[in-house]
Every structure is written in structure tokens, then in C-alpha cells.
Short mmCIF file of C-alpha atoms (C1' of nucleotides) in Angstrom, two decimals:
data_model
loop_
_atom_site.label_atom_id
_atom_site.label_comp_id
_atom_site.label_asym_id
_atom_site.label_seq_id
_atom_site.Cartn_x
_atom_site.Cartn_y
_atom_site.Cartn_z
CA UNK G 1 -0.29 -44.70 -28.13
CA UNK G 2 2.90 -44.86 -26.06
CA UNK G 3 3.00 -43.16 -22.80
CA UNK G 4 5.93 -41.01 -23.21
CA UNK G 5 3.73 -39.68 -26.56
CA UNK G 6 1.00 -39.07 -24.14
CA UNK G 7 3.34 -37.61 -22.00
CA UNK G 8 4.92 -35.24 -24.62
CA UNK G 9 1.51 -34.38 -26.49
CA UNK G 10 0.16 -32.85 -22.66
CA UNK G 11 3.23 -31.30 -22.49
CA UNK G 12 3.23 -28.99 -25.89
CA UNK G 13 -0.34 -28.15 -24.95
CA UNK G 14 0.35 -26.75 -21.94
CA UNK G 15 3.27 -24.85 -22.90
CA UNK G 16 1.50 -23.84 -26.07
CA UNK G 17 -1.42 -22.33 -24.00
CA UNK G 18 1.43 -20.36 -21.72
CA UNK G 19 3.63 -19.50 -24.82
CA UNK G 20 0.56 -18.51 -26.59
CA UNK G 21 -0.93 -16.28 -24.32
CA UNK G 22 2.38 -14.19 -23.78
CA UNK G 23 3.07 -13.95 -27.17
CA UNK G 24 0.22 -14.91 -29.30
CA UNK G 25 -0.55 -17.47 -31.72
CA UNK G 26 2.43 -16.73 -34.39
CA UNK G 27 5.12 -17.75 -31.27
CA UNK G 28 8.04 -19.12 -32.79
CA UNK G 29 7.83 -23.15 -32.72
CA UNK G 30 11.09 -23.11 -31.11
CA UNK G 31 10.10 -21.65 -28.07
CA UNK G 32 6.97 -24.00 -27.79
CA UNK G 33 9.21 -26.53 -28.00
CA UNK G 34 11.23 -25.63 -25.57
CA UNK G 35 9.15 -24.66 -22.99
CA UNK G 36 7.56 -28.17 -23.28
CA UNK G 37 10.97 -29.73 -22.53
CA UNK G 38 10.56 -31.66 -26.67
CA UNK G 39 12.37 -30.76 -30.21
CA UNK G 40 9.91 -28.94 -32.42
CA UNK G 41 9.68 -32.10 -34.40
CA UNK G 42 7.76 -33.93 -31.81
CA UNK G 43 5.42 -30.72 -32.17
CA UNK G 44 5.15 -31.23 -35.73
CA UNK G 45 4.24 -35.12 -35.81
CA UNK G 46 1.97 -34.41 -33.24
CA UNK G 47 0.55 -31.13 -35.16
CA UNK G 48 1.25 -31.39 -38.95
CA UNK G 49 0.18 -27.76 -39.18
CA UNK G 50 0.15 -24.92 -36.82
CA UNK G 51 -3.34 -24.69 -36.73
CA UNK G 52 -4.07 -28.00 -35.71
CA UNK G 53 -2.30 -27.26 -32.44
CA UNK G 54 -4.68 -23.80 -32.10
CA UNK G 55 -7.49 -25.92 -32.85
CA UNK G 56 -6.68 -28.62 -29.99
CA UNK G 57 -6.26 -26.01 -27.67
CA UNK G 58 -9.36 -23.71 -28.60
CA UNK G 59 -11.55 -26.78 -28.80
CA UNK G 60 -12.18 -27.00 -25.14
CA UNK G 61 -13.19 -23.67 -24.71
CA UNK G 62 -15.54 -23.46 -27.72
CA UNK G 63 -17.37 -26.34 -26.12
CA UNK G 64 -17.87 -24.60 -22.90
CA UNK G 65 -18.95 -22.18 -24.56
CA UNK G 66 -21.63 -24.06 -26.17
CA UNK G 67 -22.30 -26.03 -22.96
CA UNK G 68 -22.84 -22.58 -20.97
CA UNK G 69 -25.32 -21.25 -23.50
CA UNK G 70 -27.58 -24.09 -22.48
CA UNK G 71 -27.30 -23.37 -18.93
CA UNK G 72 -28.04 -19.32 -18.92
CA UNK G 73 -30.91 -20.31 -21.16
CA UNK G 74 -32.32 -21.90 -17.97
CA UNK G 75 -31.07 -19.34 -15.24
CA UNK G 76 -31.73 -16.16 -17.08
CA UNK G 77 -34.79 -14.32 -18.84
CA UNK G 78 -34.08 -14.57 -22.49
CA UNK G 79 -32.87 -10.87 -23.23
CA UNK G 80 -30.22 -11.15 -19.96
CA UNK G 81 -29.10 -15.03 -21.18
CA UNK G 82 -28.18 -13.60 -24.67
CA UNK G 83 -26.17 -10.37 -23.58
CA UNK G 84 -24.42 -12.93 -20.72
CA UNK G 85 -23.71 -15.09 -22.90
CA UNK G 86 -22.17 -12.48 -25.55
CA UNK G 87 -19.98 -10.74 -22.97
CA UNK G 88 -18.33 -14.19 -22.03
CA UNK G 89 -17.82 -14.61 -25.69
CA UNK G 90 -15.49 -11.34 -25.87
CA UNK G 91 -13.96 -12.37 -22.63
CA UNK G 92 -13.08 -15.29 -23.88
CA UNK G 93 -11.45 -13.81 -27.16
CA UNK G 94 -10.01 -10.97 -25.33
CA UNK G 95 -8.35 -13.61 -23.10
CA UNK G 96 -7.09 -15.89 -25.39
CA UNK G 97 -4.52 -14.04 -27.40
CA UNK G 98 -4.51 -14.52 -30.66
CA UNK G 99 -7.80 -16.71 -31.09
CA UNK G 100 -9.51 -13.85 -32.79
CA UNK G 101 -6.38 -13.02 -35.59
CA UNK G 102 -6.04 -16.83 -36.62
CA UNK G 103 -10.22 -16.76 -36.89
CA UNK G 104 -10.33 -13.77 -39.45
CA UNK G 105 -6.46 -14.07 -41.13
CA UNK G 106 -7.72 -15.20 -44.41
CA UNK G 107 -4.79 -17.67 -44.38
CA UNK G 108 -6.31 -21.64 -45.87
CA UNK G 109 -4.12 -22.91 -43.12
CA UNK G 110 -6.75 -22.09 -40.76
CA UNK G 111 -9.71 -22.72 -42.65
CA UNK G 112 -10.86 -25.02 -40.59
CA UNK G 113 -10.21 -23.29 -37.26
CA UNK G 114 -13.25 -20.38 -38.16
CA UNK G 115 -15.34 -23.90 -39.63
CA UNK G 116 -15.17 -25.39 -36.29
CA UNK G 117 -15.78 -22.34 -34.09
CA UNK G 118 -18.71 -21.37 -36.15
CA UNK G 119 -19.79 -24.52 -36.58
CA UNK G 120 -20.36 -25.14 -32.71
CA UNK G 121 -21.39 -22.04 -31.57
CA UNK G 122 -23.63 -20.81 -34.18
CA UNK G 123 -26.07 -23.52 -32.86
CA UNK G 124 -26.10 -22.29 -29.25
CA UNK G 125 -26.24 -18.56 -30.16
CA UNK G 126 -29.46 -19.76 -31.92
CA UNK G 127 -30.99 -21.23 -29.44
CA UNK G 128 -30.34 -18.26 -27.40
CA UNK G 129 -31.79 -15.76 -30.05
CA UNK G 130 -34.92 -17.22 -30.63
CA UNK G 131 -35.85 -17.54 -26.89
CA UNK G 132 -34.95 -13.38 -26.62
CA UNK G 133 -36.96 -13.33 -30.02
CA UNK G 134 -40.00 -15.45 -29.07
CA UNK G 135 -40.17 -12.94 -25.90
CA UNK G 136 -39.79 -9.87 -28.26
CA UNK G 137 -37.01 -8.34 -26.27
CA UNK G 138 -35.11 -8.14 -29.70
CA UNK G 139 -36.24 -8.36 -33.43
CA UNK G 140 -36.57 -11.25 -35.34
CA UNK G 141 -35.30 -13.18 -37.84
CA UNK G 142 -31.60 -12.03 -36.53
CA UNK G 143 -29.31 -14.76 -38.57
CA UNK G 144 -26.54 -16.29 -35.59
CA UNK G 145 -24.17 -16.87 -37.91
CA UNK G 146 -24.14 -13.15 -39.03
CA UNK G 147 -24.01 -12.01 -35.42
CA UNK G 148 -21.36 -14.19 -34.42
CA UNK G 149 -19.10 -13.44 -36.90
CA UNK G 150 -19.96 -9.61 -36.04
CA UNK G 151 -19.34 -10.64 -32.32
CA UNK G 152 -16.09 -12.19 -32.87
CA UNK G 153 -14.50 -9.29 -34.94
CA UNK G 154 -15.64 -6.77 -32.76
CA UNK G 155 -14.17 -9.11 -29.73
CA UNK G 156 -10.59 -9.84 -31.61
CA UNK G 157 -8.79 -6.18 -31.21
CA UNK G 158 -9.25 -6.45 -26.96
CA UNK G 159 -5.56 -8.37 -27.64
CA UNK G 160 -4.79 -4.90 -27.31
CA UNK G 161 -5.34 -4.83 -24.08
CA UNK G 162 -9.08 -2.97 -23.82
CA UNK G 163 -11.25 -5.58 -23.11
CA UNK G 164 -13.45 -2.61 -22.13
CA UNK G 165 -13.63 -1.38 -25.62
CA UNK G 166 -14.80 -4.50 -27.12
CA UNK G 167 -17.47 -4.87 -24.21
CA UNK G 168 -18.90 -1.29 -25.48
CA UNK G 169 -18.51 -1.98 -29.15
CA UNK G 170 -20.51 -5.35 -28.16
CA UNK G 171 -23.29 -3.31 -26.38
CA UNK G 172 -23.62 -1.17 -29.72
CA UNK G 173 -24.28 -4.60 -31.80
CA UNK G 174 -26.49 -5.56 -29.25
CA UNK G 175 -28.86 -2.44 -29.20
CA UNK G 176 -29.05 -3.06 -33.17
CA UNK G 177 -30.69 -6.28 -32.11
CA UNK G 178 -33.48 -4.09 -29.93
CA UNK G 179 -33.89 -2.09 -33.07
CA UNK G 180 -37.39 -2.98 -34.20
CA UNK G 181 -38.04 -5.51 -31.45
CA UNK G 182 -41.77 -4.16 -30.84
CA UNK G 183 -42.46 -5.02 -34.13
CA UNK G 184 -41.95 -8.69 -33.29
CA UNK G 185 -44.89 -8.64 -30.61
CA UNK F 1 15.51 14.53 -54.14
CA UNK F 2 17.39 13.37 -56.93
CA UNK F 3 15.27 12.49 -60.10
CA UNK F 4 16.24 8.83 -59.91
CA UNK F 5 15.36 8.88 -56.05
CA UNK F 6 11.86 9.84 -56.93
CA UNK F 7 11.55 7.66 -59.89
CA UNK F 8 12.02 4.78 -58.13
CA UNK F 9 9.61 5.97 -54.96
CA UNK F 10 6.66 6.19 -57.07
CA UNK F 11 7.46 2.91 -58.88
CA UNK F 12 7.53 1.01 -55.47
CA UNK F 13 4.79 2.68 -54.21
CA UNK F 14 2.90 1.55 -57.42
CA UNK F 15 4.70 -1.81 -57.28
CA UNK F 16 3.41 -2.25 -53.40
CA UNK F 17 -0.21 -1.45 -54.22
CA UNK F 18 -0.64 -4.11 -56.78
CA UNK F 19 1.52 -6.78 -54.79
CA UNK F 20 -0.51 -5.70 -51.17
CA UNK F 21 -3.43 -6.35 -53.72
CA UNK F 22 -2.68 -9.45 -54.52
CA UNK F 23 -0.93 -10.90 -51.75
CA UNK F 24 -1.68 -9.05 -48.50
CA UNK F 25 -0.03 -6.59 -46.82
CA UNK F 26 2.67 -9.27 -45.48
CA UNK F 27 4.08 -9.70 -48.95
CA UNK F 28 7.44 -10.40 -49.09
CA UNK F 29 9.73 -6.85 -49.53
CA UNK F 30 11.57 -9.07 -52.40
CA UNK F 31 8.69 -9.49 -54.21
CA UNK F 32 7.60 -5.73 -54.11
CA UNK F 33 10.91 -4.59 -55.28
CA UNK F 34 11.35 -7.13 -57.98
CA UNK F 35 8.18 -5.60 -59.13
CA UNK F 36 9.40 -2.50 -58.74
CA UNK F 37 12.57 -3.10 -60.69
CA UNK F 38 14.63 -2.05 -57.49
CA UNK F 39 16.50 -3.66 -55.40
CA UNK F 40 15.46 -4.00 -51.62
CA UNK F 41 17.87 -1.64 -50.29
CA UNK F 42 16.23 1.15 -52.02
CA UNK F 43 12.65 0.00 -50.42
CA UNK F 44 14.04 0.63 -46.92
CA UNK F 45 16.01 3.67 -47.70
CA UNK F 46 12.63 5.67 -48.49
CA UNK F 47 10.86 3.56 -45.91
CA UNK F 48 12.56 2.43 -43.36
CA UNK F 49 9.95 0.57 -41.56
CA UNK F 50 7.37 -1.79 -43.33
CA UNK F 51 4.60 0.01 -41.81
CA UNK F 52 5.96 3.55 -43.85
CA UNK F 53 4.78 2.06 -46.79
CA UNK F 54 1.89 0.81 -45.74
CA UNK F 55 0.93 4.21 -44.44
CA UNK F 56 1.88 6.20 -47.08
CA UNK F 57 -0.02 4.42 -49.50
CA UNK F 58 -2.99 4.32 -47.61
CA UNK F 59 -2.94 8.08 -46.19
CA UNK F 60 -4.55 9.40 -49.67
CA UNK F 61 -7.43 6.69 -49.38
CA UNK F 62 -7.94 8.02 -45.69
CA UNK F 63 -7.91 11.72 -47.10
CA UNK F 64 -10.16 11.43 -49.45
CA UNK F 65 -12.79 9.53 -47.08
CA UNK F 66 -12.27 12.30 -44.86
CA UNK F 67 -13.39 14.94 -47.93
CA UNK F 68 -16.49 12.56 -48.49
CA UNK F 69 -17.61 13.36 -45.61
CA UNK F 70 -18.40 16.73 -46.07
CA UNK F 71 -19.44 16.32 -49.63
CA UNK F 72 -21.85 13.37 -48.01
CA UNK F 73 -23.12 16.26 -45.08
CA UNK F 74 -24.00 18.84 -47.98
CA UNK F 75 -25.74 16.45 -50.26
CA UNK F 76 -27.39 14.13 -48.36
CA UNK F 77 -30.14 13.99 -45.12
CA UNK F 78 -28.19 13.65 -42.23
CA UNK F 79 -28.99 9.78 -41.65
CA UNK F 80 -28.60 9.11 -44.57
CA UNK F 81 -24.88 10.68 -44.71
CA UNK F 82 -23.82 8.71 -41.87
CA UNK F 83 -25.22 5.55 -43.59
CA UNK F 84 -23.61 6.24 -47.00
CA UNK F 85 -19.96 7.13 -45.65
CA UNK F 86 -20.22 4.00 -43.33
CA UNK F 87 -20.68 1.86 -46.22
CA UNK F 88 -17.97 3.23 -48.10
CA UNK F 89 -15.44 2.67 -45.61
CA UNK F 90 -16.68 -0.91 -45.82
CA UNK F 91 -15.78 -0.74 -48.85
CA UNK F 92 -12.62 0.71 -48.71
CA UNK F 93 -11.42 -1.58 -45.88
CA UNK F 94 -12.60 -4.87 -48.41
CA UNK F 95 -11.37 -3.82 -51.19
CA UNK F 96 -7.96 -2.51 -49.83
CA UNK F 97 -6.71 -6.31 -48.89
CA UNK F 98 -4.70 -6.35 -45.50
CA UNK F 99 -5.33 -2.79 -44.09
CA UNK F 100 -7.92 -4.05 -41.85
CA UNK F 101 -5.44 -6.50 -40.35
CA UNK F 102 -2.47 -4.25 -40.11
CA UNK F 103 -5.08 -1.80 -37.83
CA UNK F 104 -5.75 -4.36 -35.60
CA UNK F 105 -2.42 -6.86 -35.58
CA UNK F 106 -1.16 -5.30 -32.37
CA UNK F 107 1.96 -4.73 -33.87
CA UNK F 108 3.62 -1.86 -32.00
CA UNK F 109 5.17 -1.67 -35.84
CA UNK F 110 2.27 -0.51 -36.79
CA UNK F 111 1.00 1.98 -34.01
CA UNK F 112 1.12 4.73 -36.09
CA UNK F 113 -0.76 3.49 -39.00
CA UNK F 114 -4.53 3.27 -36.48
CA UNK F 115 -2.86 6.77 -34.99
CA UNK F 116 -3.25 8.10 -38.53
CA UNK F 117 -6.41 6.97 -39.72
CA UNK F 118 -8.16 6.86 -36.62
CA UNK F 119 -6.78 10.51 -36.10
CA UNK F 120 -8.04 11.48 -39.58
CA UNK F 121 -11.63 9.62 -39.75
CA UNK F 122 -12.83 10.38 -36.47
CA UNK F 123 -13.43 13.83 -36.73
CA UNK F 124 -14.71 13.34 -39.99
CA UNK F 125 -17.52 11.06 -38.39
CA UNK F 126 -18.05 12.97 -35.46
CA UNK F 127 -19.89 15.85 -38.13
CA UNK F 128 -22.01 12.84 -39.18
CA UNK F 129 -22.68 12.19 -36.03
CA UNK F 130 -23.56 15.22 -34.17
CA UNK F 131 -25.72 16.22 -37.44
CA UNK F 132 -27.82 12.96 -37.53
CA UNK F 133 -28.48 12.87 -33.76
CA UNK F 134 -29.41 16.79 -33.93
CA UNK F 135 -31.97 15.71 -36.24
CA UNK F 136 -32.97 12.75 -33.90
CA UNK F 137 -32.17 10.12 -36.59
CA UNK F 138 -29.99 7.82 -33.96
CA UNK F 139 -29.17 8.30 -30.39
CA UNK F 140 -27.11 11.03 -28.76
CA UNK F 141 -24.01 11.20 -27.36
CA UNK F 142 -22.09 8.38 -29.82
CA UNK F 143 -18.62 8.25 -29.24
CA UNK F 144 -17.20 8.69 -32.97
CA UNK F 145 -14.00 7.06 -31.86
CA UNK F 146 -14.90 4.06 -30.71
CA UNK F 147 -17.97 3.25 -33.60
CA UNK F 148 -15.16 4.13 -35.77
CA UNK F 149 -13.33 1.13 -34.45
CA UNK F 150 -15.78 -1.13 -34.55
CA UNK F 151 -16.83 -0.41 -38.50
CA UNK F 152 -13.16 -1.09 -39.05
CA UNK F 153 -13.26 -3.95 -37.22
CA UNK F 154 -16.58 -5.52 -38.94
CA UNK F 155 -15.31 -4.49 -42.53
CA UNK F 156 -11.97 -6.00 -42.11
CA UNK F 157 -13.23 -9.49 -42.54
CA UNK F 158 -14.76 -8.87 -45.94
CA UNK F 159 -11.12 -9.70 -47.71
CA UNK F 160 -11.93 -12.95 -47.26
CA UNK F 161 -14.09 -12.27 -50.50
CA UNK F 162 -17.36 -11.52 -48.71
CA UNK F 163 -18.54 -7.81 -48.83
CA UNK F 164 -21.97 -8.59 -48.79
CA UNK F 165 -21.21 -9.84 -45.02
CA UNK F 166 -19.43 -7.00 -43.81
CA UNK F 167 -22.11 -4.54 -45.03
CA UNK F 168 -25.07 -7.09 -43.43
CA UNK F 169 -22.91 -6.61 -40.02
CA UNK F 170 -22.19 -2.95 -40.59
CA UNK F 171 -26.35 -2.15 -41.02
CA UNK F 172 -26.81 -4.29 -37.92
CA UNK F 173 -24.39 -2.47 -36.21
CA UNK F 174 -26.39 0.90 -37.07
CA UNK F 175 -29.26 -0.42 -36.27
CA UNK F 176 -27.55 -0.09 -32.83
CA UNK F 177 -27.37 3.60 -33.67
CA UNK F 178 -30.87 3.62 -34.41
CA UNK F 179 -32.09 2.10 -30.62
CA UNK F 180 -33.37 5.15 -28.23
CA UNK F 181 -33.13 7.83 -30.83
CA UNK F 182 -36.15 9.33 -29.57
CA UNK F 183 -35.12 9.82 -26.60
CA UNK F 184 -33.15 12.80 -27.89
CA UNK F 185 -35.97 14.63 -28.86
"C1'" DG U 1 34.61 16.96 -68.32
"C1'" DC U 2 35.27 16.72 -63.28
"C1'" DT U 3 33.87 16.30 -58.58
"C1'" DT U 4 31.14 14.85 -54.94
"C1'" DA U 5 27.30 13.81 -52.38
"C1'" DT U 6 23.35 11.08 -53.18
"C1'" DA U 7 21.31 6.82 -54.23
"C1'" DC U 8 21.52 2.12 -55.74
"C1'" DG U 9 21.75 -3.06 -55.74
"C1'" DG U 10 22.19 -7.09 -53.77
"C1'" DA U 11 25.19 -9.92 -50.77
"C1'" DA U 12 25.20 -11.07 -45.98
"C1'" DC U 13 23.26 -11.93 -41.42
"C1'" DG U 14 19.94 -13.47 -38.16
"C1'" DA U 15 15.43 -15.35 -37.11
"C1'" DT U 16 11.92 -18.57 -38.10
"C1'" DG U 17 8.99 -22.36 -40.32
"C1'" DT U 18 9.41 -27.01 -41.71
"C1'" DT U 19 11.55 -31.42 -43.00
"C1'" DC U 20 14.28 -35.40 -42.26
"C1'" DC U 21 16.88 -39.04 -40.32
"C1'" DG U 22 19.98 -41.45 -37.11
"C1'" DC U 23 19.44 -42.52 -32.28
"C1'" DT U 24 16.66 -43.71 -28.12
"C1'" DT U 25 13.47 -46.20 -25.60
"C1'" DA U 26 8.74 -48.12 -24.38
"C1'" DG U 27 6.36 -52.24 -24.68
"C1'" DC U 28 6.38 -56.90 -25.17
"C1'" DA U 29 7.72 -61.77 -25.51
"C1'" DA U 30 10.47 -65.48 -24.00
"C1'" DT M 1 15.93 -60.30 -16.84
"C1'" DT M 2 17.15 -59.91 -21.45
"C1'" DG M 3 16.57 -59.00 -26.22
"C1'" DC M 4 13.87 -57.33 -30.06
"C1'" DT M 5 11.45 -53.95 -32.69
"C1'" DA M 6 8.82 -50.35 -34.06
"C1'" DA M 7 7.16 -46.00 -32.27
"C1'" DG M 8 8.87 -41.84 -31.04
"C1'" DC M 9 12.40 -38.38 -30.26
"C1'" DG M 10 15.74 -34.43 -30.86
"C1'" DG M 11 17.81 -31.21 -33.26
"C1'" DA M 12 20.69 -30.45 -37.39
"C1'" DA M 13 19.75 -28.93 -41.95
"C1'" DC M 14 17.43 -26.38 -45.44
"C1'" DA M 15 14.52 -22.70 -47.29
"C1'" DT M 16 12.43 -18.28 -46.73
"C1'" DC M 17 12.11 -13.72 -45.25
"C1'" DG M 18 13.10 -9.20 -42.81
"C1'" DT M 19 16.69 -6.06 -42.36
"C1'" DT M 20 21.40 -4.11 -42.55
"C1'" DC M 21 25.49 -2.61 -44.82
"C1'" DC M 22 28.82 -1.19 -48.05
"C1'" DG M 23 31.26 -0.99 -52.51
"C1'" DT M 24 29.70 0.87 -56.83
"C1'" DA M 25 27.14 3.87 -59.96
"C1'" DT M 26 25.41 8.27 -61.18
"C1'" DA M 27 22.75 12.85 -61.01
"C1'" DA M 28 23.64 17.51 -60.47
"C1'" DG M 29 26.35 21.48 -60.21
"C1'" DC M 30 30.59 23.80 -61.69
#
DNA sequence: GCTTATACGGAACGATGTTCCGCTTAGCAA
DNA sequence: TTGCTAAGCGGAACATCGTTCCGTATAAGC
């Protein structure tokens, strides 16, 4: 790859990140463009579709994500790991503008966006369940993929600036998980 | 009103239910008043903003989820109420493609459309409420409002073609009801 | 039938997504 | 250093869509 494509390519990320969060994920192209100093076809060779450039930028984060299930698993009783672990989750979709609309548009274009996202974290929140299972602070038997797609929704609307909302609409979801937990031991 | 004017109002207000049906709420106003046999002038003469229509075709589904209510309150155990209007709205929100995402887009276009049903449903649920926690069937002191937002928020997702999902989320998220209701006894 | 205010249709305008191609330049070889 | 070439670039061009506007058509009352 030539190294004013490298160049270029770092620069639409990082001015898609900025544009993004001001303005969300449907930003006009143009202004991506120009905030990255390129023409918006140097975007598009680089991105054939719109999501692929939401992906690239999202991928990073889902992976930390996954990464820092693994290490509240070892710093944290089972119970706390899981509801730490869910709060960053709507942090990190209240924060990132747009992640949670593109996840739950319906739109083929960004099939693969939810695909990835679910794909990677549904693993970790697994792990994370069946420790808080095994030590019957919640039921069992709770399906992660359910959950996180529960999770996510109930994370998406804090674009509207209430991150506090979604944080109490979380806690609700997660006291359904304590529903029936006895019955476990 | 002149009989043509309100002609042609209730044929695009038929015209925009099947095309919001079929293609989403962000269908394109041509399309809606080809359909209509109108031309798009007329559209934003009765409404002039998108979200107008939008509203005014979903204010009788609102209504009459509001009526349930009571008819739910009268014929049913209180818990059992509350469970059985909760689904419906489910329902309502899946099969009524694209009014879960014009609640939560953000759009300050749409502001009034949440103001209305969130103004209408809420009080509606808060009956439910207080009568199921009087009879100790889920916790006390639920805010109406805000589990109100988060069952819109969980059903929303189920136009992807999935209603199964949104009700599995919806019963976990009363299960969240459910945790500490004997502590109001 | 005549008048007039109401309502209509669709052209026109501006914004945006996406494609395409002539020009520029990085990378390399001599 | 110079010249070659293909990768890469910019932005004009095209298509689509929301929204506005105005000349024309017509319902309703006299």
C-alpha cells in the first residue's frame, strides 16, 4: 500500500470518528471528506459502503470490550463483573453516536455491522453470565445473545443525551436476571 | 374543508399506511402520493412536516392502546393486565414498521411524535402499575415513564422480522418487575 | 352561470449519496 | 537525477429525495 493511501485512510478515520460523533453516523460524506483534507472518492475506494467505514471504526472498541470482560472476570465477584461490564456497554453506546441506530436500522447495508458486534461480544457476555450463574447471584440458563441485544436497544436512545436513563432502564433488565436466581442454588 | 380537500386526506393517509408498511417510515413522499393519486404538494399542504403524518396515523393506534388498558384492568388479575398490555404494545411497535425508529431517531422533527405517545401511554400504564404492585405482584414505586421507554425500545427491533425476540426481551425485562416484590408487602 | 377563495399538481431548487475519469504523484529502476 | 508507470486522488457529474412555490383548476355559494 502506498504511503500517501496510508496517510489518507488514518486521515478519514479520524475525521469520521469527530464528524461522527457531532453529527452521527448518517453525516453527509462531504463533510467527512472534508474534514479529512481528501475528495469523498478517496472515502469511497477506501470504504465501498458506508458501513464499512462504521465497522472500521467500531471494531476497536468492540474488541475492548471483549478484552475488558476477561479482565473484570478476574477483579470482580461474578454478580459485580457482569453489571460492570453492562454499564460500560451503555457507556460505550451512549458515547458513540449513532452506533446503536446503524445496529438496529433494519437497513442490509449494515447487516454485517450487528453480525460482527454480536458476534464478538456475545462470547464474553457468556463467559460473564455463567460465572454470576454458577454463583447463583442470577438465574440460569439466561441466553447472551438475547440479553445483549436487549442491552444494546435499551443503550441506543442515550444519543439523546440521558445516558442516565439508559443506565436505569439497564438496572431494570438486570433485576429480571435476579428473578428466580435462588432457584439456581 | 372542501370535499376534494378531504378526499384526498384520507386517501394519503391510507396511501402512507400501506407504503410506511412496506417500506418504512422513510419512504419517499413521491412514492406515497403516487399511491395516493396526488401530487406531493397536496401531501405537505395537510401535513406540513413529515412527522404530521406519521403522527396522525399513529395517534388512533396509541388511543386505542390507551382504552385497552382499562378494558385489560377490569378483566384481568392485576399482573396479569400489566403482562397482557405489555405484550401488545410489542406487538403494535413490530407490526407497525418504522414507529419504533422514528421514537427514538433523535430527530428534533420528530419530538412531538414520543411527546404524544409517551404523553398518552404513560398514564395508561401507571393504572397497571399502581394496581399490580398494590396487589404485591412486582415491586413498588416503578416509574411508568421510563419502563414505558424501555418496552418501546426492546419492541422496536422486532421489524427486523423477529417478534418472538422482542417478546423473549420484553418477559425478561418484567422479570425485572418481578425482583423484590415482596418487599412491598 | 358567475365569482372567488380554496386546493391542486408538479416543476424547480437545494442537499446528499454515489460513480467515474482525467490528472497527480509515489515508488522504483537505470 | 531522471523517467516510467501504475496506484491513488479530487471533485465534477449524475441520480434521488425533501421541500417550496405558483399558475391552474374547481368546489361552493349566490
Amino acid at each position: 500500500m502506498r504511503a500517501d493511501a496510508r496517510r489518507n485512510l488514518d486521515a478519514v478515520l479520524k475525521a469520521a470518528i469527530t464528524v461522527f460523533a457531532e453529527q452521527g453516523v448518517d453525516a453527509p460524506m462531504r463533510t467527512i471528506a472534508a474534514a479529512a483534507g481528501v475528495g469523498v472518492g478517496t472515502i469511497y475506494r477506501h470504504f465501498p459502503q458506508r458501513s464499512d467505514l462504521i465497522k472500521a471504526i467500531i471494531r476497536r472498541e468492540v474488541d475492548a470490550r471483549t478484552e475488558r470482560a476477561a479482565a473484570l472476570a478476574a477483579g470482580h465477584p461474578p454478580g459485580e463483573a457482569l453489571a460492570l461490564w453492562l454499564e460500560g456497554l451503555v457507556d460505550l453506546v451512549a458515547t458513540k453516536r449513532g452506533l446503536g441506530p446503524a445496529l438496529h436500522s433494519g437497513d442490509p447495508a449494515y447487516q454485517s455491522l450487528p453480525d460482527y458486534v454480536l458476534g464478538q461480544l456475545t462470547p464474553a457476555l457468556e463467559g460473564l453470565l455463567d460465572e454470576a450463574a454458577a454463583a447463583g447471584e442470577i438465574r440460569p440458563k439466561t441466553d447472551a445473545n438475547e440479553l445483549l441485544l436487549a442491552a444494546l436497544r435499551l443503550a441506543s436512545p442515550a444519543s439523546d443525551g440521558k445516558p442516565e436513563e439508559a443506565r436505569r432502564m439497564m438496572a431494570l433488565l438486570f433485576d429480571g436476571l435476579r428473578y428466580g436466581a435462588k432457584a439456581a442454588r
